[in-house]
XYZ file of C-alpha atoms in Angstrom:
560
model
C 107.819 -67.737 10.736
C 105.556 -69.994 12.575
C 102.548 -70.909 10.848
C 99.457 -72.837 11.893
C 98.435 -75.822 10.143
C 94.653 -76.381 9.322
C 92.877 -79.610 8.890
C 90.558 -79.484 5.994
C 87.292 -80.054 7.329
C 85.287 -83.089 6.761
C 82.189 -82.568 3.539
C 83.832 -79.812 2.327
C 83.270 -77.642 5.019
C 85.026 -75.020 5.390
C 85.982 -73.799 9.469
C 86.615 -70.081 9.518
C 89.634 -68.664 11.166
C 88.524 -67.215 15.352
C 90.836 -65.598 16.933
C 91.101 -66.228 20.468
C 90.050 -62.338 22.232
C 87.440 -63.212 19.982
C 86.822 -66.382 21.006
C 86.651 -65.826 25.031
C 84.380 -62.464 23.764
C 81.970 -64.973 22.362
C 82.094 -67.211 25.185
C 81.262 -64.640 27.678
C 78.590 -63.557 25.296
C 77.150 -67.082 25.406
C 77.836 -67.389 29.160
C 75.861 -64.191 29.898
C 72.551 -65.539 27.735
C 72.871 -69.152 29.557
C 73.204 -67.392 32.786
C 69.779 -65.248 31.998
C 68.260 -67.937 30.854
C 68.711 -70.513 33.968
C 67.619 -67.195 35.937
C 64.528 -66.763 33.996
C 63.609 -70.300 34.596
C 64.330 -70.543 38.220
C 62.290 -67.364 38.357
C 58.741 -69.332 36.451
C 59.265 -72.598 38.191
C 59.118 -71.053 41.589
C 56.624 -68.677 40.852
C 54.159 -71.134 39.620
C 55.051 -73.611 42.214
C 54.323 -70.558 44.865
C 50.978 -69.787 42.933
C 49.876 -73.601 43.220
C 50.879 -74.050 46.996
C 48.622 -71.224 47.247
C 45.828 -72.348 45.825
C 43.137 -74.149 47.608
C 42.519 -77.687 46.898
C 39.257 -78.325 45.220
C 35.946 -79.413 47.140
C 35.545 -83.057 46.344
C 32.772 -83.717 43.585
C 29.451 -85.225 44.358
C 29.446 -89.026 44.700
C 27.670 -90.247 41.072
C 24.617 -91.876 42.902
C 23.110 -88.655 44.228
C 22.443 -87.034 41.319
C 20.520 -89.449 38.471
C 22.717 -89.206 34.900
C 25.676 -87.898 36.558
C 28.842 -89.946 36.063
C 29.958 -92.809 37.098
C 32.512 -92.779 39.956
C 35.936 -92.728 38.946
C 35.060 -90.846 35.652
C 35.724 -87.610 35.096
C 33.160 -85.374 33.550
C 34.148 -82.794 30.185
C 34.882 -79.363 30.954
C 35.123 -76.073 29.406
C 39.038 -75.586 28.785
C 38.334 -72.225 28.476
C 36.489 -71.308 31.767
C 37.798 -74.809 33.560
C 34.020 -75.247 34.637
C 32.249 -78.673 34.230
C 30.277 -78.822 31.293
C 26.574 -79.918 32.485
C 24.969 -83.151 31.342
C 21.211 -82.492 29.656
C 20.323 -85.167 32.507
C 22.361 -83.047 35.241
C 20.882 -80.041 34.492
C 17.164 -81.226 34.485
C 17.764 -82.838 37.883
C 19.683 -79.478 39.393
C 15.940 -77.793 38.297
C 14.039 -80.639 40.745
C 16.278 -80.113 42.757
C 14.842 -78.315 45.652
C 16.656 -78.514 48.492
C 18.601 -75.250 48.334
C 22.348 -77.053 49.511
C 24.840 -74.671 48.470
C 27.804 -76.860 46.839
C 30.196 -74.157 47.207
C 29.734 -72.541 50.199
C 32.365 -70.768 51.792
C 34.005 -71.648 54.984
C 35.068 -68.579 57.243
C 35.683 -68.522 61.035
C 32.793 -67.855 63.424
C 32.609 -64.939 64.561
C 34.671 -64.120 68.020
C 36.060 -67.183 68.412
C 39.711 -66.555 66.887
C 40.734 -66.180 70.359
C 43.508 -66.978 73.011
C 45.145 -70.321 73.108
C 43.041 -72.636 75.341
C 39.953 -71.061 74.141
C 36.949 -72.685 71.938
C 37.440 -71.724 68.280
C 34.914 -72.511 65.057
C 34.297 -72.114 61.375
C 31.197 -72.662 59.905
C 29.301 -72.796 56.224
C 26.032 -71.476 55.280
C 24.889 -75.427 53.578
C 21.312 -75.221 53.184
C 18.456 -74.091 54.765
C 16.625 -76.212 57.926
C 19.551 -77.811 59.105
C 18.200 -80.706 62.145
C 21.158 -82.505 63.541
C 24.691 -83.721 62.088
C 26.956 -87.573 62.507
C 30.153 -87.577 62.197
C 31.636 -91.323 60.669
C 35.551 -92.165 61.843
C 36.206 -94.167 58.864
C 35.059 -92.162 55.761
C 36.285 -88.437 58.313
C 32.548 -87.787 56.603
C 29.967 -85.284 58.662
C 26.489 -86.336 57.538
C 23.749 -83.163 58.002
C 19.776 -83.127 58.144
C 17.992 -80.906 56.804
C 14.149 -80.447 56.934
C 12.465 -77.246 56.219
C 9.131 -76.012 57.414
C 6.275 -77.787 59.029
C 3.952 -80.455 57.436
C 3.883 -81.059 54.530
C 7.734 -80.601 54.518
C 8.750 -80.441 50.899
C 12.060 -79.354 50.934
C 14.903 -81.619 53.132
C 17.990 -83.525 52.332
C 20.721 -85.661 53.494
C 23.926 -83.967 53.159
C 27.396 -85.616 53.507
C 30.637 -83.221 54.179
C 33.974 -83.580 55.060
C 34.427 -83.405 57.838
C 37.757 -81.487 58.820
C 37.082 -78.804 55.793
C 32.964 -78.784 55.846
C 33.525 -78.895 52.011
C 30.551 -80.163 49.824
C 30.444 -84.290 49.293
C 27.360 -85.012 48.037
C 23.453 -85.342 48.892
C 20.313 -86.750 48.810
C 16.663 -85.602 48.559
C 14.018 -87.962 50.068
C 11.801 -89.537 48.451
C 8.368 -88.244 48.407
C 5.404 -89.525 50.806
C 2.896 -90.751 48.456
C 0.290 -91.232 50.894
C 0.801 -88.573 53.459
C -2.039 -86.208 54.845
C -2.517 -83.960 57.149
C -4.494 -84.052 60.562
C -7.890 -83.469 58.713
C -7.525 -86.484 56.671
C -6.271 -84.442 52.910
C -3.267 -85.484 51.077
C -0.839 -83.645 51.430
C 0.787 -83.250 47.924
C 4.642 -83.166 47.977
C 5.461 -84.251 51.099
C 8.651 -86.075 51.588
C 10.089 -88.139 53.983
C 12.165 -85.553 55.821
C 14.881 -85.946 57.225
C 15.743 -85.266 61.453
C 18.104 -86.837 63.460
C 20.914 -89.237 61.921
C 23.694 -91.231 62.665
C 26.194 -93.415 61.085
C 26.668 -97.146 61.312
C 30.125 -97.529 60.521
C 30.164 -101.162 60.941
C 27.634 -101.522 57.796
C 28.596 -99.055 56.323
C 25.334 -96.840 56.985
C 23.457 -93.849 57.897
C 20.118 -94.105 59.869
C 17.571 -90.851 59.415
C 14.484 -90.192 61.805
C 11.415 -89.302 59.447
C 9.959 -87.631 62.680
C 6.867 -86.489 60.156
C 5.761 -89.881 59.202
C 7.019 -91.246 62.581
C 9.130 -93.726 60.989
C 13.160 -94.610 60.004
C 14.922 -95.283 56.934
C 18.331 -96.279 56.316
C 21.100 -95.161 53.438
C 24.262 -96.282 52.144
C 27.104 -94.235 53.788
C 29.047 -93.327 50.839
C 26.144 -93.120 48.107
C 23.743 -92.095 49.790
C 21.183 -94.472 48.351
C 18.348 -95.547 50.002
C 18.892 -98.462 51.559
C 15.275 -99.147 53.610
C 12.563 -97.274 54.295
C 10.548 -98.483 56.808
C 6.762 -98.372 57.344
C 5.247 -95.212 58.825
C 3.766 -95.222 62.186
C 6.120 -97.869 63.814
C 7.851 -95.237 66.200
C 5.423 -92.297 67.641
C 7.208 -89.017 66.618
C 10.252 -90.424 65.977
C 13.515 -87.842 67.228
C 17.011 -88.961 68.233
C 18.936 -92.312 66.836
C 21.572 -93.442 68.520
C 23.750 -96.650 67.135
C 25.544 -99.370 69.365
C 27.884 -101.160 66.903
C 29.001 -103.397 70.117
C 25.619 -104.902 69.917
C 24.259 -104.530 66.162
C 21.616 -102.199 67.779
C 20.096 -98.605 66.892
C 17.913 -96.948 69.135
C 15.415 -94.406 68.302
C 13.773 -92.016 70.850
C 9.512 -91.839 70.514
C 9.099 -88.051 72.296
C 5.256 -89.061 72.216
C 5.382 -92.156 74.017
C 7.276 -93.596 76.766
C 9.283 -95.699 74.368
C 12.461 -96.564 72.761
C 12.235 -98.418 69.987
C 15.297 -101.104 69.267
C 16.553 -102.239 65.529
C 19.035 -104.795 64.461
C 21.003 -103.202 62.813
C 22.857 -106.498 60.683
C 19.683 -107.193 59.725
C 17.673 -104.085 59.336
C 15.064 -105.320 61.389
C 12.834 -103.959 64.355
C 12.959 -105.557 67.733
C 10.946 -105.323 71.249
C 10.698 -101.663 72.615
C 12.245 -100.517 75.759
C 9.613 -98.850 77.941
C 10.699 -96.075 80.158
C 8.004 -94.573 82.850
C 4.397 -95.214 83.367
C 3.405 -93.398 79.884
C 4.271 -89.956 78.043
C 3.347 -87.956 80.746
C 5.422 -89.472 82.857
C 7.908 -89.917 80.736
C 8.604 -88.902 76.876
C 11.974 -89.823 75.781
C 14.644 -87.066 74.030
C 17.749 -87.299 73.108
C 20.100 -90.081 73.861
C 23.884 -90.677 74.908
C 25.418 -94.223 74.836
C 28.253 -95.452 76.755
C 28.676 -98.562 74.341
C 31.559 -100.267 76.864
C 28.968 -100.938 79.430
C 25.741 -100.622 77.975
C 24.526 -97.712 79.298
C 22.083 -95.690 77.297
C 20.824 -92.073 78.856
C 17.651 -90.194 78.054
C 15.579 -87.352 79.487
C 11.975 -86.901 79.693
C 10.403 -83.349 78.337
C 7.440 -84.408 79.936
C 8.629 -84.274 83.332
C 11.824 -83.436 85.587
C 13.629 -86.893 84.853
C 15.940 -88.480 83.215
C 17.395 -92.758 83.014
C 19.876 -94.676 82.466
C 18.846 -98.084 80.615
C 21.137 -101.453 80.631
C 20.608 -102.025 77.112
C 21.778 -106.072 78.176
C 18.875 -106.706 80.563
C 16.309 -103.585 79.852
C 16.315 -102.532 83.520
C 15.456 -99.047 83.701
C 16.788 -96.587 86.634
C 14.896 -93.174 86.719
C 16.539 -90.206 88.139
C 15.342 -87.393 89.370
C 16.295 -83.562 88.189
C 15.095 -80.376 90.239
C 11.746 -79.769 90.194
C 12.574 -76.621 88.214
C 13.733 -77.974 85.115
C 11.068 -77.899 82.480
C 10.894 -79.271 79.092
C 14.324 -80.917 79.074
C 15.651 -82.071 76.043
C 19.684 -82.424 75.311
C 21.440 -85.191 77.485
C 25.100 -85.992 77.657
C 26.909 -88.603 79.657
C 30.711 -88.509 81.323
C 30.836 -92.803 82.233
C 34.193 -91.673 83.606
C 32.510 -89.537 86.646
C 28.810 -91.006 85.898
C 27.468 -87.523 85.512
C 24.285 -87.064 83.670
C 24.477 -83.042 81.799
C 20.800 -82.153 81.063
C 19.717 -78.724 78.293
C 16.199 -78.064 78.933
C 14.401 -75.547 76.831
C 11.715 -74.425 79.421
C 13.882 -73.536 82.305
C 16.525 -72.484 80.205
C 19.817 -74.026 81.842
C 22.161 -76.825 81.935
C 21.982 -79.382 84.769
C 24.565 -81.456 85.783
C 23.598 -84.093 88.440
C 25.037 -87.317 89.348
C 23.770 -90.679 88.492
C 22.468 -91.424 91.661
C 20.344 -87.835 91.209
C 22.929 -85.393 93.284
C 23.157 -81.825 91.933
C 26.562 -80.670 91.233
C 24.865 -77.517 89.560
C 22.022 -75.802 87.604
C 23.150 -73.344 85.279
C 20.998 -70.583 83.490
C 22.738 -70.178 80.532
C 21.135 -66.806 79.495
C 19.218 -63.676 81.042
C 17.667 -61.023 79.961
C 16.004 -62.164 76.852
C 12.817 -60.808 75.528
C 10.434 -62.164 72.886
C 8.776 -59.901 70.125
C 6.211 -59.129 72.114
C 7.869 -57.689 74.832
C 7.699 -61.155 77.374
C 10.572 -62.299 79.050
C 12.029 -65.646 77.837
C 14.207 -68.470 78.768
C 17.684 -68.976 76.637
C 15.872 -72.086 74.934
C 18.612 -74.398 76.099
C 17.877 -77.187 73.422
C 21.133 -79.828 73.125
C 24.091 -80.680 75.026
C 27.746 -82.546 74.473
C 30.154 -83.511 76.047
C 33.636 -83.095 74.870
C 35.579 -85.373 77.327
C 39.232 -84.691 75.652
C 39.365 -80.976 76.396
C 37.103 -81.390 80.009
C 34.236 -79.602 78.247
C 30.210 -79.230 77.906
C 28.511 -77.262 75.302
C 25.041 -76.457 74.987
C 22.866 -74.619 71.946
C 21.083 -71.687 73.208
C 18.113 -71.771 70.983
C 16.376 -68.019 72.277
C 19.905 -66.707 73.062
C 21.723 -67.515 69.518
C 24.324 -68.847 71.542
C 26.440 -71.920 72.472
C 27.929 -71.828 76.031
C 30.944 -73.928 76.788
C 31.371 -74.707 80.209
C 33.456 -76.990 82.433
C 32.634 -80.566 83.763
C 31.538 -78.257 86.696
C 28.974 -76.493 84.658
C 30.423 -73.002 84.964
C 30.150 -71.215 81.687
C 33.583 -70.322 80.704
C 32.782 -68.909 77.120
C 29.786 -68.157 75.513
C 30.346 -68.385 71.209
C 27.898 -66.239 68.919
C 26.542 -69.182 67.177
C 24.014 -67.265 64.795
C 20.217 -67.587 65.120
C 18.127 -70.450 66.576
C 21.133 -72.785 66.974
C 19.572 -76.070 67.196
C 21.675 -79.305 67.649
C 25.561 -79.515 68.705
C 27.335 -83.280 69.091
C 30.717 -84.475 69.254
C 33.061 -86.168 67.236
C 35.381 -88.339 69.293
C 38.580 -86.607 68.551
C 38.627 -82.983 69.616
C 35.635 -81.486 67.482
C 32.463 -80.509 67.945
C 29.745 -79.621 65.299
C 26.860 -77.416 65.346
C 23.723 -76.256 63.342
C 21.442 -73.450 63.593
C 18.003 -73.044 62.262
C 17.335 -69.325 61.211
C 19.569 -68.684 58.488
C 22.416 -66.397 58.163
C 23.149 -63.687 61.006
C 22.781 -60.925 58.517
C 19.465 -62.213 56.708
C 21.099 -62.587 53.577
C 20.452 -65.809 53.496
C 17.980 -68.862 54.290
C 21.086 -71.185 54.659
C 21.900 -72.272 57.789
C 25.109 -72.699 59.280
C 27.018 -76.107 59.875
C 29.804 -75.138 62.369
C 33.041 -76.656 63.853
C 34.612 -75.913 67.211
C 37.781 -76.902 68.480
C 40.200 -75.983 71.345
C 42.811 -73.235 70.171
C 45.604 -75.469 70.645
C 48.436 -73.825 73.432
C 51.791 -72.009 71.796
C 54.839 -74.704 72.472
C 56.734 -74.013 75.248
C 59.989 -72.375 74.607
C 63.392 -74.286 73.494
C 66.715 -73.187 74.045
C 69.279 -75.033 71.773
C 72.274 -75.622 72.855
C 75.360 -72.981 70.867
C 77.332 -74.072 68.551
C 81.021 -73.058 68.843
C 82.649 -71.126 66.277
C 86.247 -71.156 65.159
C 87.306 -68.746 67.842
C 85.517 -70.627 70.620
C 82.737 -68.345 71.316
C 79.410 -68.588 70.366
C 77.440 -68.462 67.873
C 74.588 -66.001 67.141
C 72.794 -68.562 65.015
C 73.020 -71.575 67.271
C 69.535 -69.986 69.626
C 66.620 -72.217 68.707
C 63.675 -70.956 65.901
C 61.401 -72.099 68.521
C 61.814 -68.958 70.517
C 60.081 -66.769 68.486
C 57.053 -65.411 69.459
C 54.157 -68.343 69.190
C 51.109 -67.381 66.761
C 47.673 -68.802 66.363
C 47.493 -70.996 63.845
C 44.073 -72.839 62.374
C 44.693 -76.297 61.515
C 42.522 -78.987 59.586
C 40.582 -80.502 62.458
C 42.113 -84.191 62.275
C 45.598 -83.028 62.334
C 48.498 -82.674 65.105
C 46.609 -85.689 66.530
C 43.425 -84.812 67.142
C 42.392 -87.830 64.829
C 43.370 -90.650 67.610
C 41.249 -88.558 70.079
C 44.115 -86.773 72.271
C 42.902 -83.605 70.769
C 45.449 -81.580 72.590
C 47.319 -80.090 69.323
C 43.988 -79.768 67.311
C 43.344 -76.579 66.265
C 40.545 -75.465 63.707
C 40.485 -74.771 59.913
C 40.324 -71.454 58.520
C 40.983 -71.540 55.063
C 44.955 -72.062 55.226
C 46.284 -74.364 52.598
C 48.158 -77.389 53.984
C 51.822 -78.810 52.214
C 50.021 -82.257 51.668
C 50.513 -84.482 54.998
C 52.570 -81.631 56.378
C 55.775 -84.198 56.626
C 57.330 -82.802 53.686
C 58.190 -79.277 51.637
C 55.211 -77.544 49.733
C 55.129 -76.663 46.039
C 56.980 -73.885 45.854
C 60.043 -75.109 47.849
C 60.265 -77.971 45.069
C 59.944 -75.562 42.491
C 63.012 -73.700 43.999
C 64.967 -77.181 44.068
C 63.940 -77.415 40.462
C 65.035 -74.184 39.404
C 68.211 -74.798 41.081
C 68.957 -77.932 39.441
C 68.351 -75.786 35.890
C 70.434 -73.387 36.993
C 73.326 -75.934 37.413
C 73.218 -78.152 34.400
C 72.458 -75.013 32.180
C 76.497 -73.411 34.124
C 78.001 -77.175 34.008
C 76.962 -77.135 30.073
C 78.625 -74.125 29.757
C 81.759 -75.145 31.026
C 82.018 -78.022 28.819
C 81.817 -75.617 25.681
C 84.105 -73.634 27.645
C 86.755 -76.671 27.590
C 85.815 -77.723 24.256
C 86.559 -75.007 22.666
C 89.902 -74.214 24.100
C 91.091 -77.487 23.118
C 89.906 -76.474 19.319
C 91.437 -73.031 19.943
């Protein structure tokens, strides 16, 4: 009789007798759990890594010098852990109540109405910001759209400086002006409140600033880019009704358009200083300057007169001024965009209602009514309003702001209108970026009424579906071939809405840039998303919890 011998177990322990069916029953037991469990996991990894891919990131929080006892930047403020809201600062809180502007620092981005079109057409989205939105600037470097906002007529109260990113028109941060302690009105009262609102902007890259018309006091001021502090205010009453600034980093100059003169004021812009004025015309009849366009390689800057059927181009370097001449029709022009690659001057006037486009030497190529049929309250036919005008050189086209019509009309370097976008009411100023974008404000709240806000908008060109691949089949065993080898890139192309400086549009070839519309992007877009990692994670679970296993498996065989 064969018998087993037992080593007495080490401290007295005592190792009871398995038998070996019951052995692999355990085993197979223990397999079975491991197996669930590894399942399980793989399961909540990927399903929270799927939930967090799908979650949108976070509007970036206000910079800590626009609101006074907010944080400093880099800190993080206390929050709630139970709601996962920031807990208000006493100091926060008082200053939200002053607060007056009315900028909405959530407001949600959806598309604009009609424009998620065919490939090749104009696309937007916009966000209802704040109320009395003026004119916007968009800054390369910081990818940062800075917004005016002034509401009302004198004394304006309520305006701000609002910086947003720029490819997802989420919140940054803003300013409120200071107040006007001496302002009054025509008859000589103060005017209690009054602030120095805020009109026309643009950004000085190069210093790392953002120049504001204060058309009300008929003056400039200057801010700091990213804080938006105040950087200079200057003295009222240095430029006559002060509109449209324009910067020319080649030169260390910003221009500023006086619609109630027959200047153009000049500023250094190194040192913040104010230089000789650039006289256009006899006076303001003859000419009162608008808006402005720059062609900083050659010095060319471009304005049209509201007073009268003209507009110039100016050689910043020497100050010689060349008038041209519009049709006699045009009335009230305002908006101005130049093409130095053709020399075409594109002119929105509000009176006439059209776009113009004439060459520099005063040739009409065309004169476009960009609206009929339109009707004021009482009954009297009107003209669209056609107010501003850009060119968007990358994508061959011209949009101008309708401001009677609601409308922007895109049309070709021709002028034909090739689509006309509901832009909501009063749409007021449109300029663009230098990559592929566009950006838009309107002045009459939202198209509904619900509320004061106006919209900030982004267009872009619906980028075109990728032409179909056909790779070549790979052979199978047998020598015929296979079903799978045929190309993914055969499918059916769909639309899809991209952040605004992606698939190039950022170094201005703008021919993949497509527009944002709430999709979430996997980071960079260069590698997997969330929940494909969470997958890879859950996989690698899966395995060491089965290779764990079989180690037991082994071990205890060798015991058995």
């Amino acid at each position: 009789m064969n018998r087993r011998h037992h080593h007495c177990p080490p401290s007295g322990l005592i190792r009871p007798s398995v038998s070996q069916p019951a052995l692999r029953s355990s085993l197979v037991r223990a397999g079975a759990l491991a197996s669930a469990v590894a399942l399980g996991l793989a399961g909540a990894v990927g399903t929270t890594a799927y939930a967090a891919d799908e979650a949108p990131t976070p509007a970036a929080s206000a910079d800590a010098a626009s609101t006074p006892g907010a944080p400093a930047t880099g800190t993080v403020p206390a929050t709630n852990a139970a709601t996962n809201e920031t807990s208000p600062t006493p100091a926060a809180a008082e200053d939200a109540q002053a607060d007056t502007s009315g900028v909405d620092k959530n407001a949600a981005v959806t598309p604009v109405p009609g424009t998620s079109g065919e490939p090749g057409s104009v696309a937007g989205v916009e966000s209802s910001v704040a109320p009395g939105l003026y004119q916007t600037a968009y800054s390369p470097s910081r990818n940062s759209l800075y917004v005016t906002s002034a509401v009302g007529r004198p004394p304006v109260t309520q305006s701000s400086l609002i910086k947003l990113d720029a490819d997802t028109l989420a919140y940054q941060t803003h300013i409120v002006p200071e107040v006007d302690p001496t302002a009054t009105g025509r008859d000589g009262k103060p005017l209690e409140g009054a602030r120095y609102a805020v009109y026309g902007v643009a950004v000085d890259d190069e210093h790392g600033t953002v120049w504001v018309t204060n058309t009300r006091q008929s003056t400039v001021a200057v801010y700091d880019a990213d804080t938006l502090t105040l950087v200079k205010q200057f003295d009222k009453d240095i430029v006559s009704h002060s509109r449209d600034v324009i910067i020319d980093a080649a030169r260390d100059r910003a221009y500023v358009s006086s619609a109630r003169s027959n200047k153009i004021a000049v500023f250094d812009t190194s040192t913040n200083t104010q230089l000789a004025d650039i006289t256009v015309g006899q006076d303001a009849d003859d000419f009162s300057p608008m808006s402005l366009a720059l062609d900083e390689t050659s010095g060319t800057l471009v304005t049209v007169s509201s007073s009268s059927a003209k507009a110039a181009l100016i050689d910043v370097a020497s100050g010689n001024v060349t008038e041209v001449a519009l049709p006699a029709s045009v009335s009230r022009a305002s908006g101005v965009a130049y093409d130095p690659a053709t020399g075409r001057i594109y002119v929105a006037s509000q009176g006439s209602g059209d776009l113009v486009v004439v060459e520099k030497d005063g040739t009409v190529v065309n004169q476009v009514v960009t609206a009929t049929g339109l009707k004021d309250a009482d009954g009297k036919d009107i003209t669209s309003g056609a107010l501003n005008v850009a060119l968007d050189p990358v994508h061959s086209l011209v949009y101008v702001t309708n401001r009677n019509a609601g409308t922007i009309t895109v049309h070709d370097l021709d002028g034909t209108i090739r689509q006309t976008i509901d832009a909501g009411r009063y749409p007021n100023h449109v300029e663009y970026d230098g990559r592929g974008n566009v950006y838009a404000v309107n002045k009459g709240g939202s198209r509904d009424g619900s509320t004061k806000n106006d919209y900030v908008q982004r267009f872009s060109v619906i980028a075109a579906p990728a032409p179909t691949a056909t790779a070549e089949p790979a052979p199978t065993g047998s020598g015929t071939p296979s079903p799978t080898g045929a190309s993914s890139l055969g499918a059916s192309p769909s639309v899809t809405f991209q952040a605004a400086g992606s698939a190039g549009g950022r170094d201005g070839s703008g021919a993949d840039v497509a527009v944002a519309a709430g999709s979430v992007s996997d980071g960079d877009g260069s590698g997997p998303g969330l929940a494909s990692t969470g997958a890879s994670v859950a996989g690698a679970v899966l395995a060491a919890v089965l290779l764990g296993g079989g180690v037991l498996l082994v071990r205890a065989r060798r015991r058995a």
